[in-house]
PDB file of C-alpha atoms in Angstrom:
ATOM      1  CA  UNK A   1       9.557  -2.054  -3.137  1.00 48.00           C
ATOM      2  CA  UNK A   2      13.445  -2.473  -2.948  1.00 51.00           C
ATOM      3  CA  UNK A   3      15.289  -0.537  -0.195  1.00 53.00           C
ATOM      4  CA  UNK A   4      18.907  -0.382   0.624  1.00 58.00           C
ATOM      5  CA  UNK A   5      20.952  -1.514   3.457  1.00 66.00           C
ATOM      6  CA  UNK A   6      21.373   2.181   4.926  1.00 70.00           C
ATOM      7  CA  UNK A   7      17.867   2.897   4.541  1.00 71.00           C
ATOM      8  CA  UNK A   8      17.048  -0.334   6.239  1.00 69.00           C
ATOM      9  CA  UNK A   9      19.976   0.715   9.134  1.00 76.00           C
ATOM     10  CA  UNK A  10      18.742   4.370   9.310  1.00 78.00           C
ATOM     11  CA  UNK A  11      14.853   2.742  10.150  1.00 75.00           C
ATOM     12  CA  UNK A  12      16.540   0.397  12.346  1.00 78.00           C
ATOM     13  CA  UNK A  13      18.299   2.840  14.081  1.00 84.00           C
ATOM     14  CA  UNK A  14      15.166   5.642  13.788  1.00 82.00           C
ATOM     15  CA  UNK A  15      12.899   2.859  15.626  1.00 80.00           C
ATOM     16  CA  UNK A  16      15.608   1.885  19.001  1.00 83.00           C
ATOM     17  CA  UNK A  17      15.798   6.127  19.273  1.00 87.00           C
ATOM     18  CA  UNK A  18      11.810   5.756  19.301  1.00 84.00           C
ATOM     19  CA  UNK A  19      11.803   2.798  21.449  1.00 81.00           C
ATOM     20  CA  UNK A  20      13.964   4.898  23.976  1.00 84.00           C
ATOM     21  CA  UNK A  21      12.222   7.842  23.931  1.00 87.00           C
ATOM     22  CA  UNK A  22       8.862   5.763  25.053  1.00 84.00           C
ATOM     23  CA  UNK A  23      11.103   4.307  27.284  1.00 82.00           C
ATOM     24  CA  UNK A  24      12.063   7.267  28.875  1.00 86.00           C
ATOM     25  CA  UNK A  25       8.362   8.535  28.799  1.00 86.00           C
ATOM     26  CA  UNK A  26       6.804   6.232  31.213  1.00 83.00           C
ATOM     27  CA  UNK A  27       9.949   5.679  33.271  1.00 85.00           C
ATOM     28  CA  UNK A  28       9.007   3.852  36.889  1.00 82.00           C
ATOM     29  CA  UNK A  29       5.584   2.615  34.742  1.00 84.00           C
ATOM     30  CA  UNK A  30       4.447   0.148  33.314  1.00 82.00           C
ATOM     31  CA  UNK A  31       4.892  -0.094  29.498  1.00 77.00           C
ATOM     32  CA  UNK A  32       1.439  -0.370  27.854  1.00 79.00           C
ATOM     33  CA  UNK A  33       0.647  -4.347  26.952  1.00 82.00           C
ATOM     34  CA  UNK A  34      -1.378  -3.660  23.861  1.00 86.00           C
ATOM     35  CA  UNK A  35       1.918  -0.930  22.668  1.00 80.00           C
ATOM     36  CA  UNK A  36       3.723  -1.474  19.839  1.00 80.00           C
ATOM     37  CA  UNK A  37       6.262  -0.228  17.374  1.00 76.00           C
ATOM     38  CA  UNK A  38       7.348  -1.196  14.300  1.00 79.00           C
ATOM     39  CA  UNK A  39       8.467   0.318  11.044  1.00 79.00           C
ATOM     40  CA  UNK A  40       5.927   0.684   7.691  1.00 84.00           C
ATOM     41  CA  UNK A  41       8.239  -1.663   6.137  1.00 84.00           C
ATOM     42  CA  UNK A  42       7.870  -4.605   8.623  1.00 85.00           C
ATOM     43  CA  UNK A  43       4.171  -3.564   8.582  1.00 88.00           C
ATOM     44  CA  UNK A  44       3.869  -4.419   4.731  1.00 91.00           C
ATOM     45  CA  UNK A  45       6.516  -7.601   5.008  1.00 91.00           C
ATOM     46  CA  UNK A  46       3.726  -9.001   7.387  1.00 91.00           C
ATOM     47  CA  UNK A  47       0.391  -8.440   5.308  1.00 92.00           C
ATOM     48  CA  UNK A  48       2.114  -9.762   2.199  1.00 90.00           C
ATOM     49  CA  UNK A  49       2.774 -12.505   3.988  1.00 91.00           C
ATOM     50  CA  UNK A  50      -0.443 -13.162   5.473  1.00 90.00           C
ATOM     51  CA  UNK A  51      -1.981 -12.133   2.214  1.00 89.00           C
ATOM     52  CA  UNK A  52       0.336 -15.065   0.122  1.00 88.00           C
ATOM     53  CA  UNK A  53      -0.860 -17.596   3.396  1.00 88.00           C
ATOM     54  CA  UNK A  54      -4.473 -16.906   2.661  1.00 87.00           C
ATOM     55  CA  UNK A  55      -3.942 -17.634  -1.141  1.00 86.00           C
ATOM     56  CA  UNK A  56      -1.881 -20.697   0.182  1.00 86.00           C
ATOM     57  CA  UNK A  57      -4.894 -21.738   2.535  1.00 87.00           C
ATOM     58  CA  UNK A  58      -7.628 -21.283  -0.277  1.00 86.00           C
ATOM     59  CA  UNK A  59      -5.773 -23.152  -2.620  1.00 86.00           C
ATOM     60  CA  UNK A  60      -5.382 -26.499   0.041  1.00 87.00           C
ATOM     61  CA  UNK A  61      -9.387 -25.769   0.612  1.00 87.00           C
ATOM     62  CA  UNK A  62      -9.954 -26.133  -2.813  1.00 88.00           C
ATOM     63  CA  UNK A  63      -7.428 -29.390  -3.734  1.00 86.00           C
ATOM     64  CA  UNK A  64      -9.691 -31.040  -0.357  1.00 85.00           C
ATOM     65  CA  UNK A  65     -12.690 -29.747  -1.800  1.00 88.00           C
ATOM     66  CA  UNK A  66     -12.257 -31.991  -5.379  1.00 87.00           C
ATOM     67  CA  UNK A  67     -10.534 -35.049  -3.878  1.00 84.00           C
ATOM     68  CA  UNK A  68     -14.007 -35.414  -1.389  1.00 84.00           C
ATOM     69  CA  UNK A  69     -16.054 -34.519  -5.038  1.00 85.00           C
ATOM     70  CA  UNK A  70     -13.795 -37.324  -6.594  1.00 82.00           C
ATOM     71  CA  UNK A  71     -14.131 -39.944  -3.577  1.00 78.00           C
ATOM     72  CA  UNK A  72     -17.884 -38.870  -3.866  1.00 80.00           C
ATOM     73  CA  UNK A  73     -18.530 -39.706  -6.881  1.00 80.00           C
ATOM     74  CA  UNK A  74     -16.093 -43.042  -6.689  1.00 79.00           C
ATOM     75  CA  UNK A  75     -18.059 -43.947  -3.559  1.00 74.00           C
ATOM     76  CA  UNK A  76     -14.950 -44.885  -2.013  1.00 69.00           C
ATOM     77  CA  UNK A  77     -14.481 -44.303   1.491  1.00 70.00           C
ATOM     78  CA  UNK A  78     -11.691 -41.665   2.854  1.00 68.00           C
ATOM     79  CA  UNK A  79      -7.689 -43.692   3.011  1.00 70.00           C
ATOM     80  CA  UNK A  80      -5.594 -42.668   5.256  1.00 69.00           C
ATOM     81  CA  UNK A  81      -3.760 -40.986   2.449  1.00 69.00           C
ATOM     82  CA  UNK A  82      -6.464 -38.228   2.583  1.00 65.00           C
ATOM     83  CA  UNK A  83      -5.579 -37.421   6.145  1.00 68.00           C
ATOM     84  CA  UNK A  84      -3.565 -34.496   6.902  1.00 69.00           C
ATOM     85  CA  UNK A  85      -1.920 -35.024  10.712  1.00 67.00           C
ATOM     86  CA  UNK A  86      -1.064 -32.249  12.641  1.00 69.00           C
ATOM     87  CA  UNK A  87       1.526 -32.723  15.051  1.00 73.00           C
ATOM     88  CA  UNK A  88       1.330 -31.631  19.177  1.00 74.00           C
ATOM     89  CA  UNK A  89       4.073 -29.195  19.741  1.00 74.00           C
ATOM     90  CA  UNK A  90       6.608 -30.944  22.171  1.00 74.00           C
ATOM     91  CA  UNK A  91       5.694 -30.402  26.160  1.00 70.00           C
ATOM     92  CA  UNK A  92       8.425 -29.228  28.179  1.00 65.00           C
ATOM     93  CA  UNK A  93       8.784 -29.213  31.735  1.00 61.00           C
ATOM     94  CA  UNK A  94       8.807 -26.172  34.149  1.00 57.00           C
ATOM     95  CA  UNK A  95       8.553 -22.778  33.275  1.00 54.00           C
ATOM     96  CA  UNK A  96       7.099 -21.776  29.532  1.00 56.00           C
ATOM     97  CA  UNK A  97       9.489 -19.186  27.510  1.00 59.00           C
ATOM     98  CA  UNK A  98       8.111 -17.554  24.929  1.00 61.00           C
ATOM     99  CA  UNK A  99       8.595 -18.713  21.455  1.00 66.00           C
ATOM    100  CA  UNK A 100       8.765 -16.454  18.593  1.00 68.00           C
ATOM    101  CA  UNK A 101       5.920 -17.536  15.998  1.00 68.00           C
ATOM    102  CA  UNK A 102       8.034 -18.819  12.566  1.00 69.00           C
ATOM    103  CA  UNK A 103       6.633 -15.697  10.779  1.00 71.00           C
ATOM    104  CA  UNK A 104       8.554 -13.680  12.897  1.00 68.00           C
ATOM    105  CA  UNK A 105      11.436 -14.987  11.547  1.00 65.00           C
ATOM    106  CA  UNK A 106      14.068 -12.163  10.047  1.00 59.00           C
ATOM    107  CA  UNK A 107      15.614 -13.511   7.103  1.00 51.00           C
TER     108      UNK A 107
END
C-alpha cells in the first residue's frame, strides 16, 4: 500500500493531537505503562516485518538443519565454521538509557 507524504504528515500530525488529548486526560496521573498509540500504518510496517523475520528465521533453521544431515551422514565432526557466535552487547558503566530496538528504526 503506497501513501503520500501529506497523508503520512496528516497521520503524523492526527496521532501528536491524540497523544495530547490523552495527555490532557490524565493530567497530575500517571500515564498507563501498558498504553500505547500508534497509527494502522506503523501497525502493518511492524507485522510485515516480523512476518519477513520469521521467513528469514525458518529459512537459517532449515540451511542448519541439512548441513547437521550432511555432517551426519559424512560422520565428520562439527568445524568451527558451523558455529554461529553471537556477540555480548557492550557493558557500560552507570546508569542504563534506553536503547531503541533496530526495528524501531524510521527509515
Amino acid at each position: 500500500m503506497a501513501r503520500d507524504d501529506s497523508t503520512a504528515q496528516d497521520d503524523t500530525a492526527a496521532t501528536a493531537e491524540l497523544r495530547q488529548a490523552v495527555a490532557a486526560h490524565f493530567k497530575g496521573r500517571p500515564l498507563p505503562p501498558d498504553l500505547v498509540i500508534t497509527t494502522r500504518t506503523e501497525v502493518e510496517q511492524r507485522e510485515f516485518k516480523a512476518y519477513g523475520a520469521g521467513w528469514r528465521d525458518r529459512g537459517e533453521h532449515d540451511e542448519r538443519r541439512r548441513a547437521e544431515a550432511a555432517r551426519a551422514k559424512t560422520r565428520r565432526p562439527p568445524s568451527p565454521v558451523d558455529a554461529t557466535v553471537l556477540a555480548f552487547p557492550p557493558q557500560h558503566s552507570g546508569p542504563s538509557a534506553a536503547r531503541p530496538h533496530p526495528d524501531d528504526e524510521r527509515h
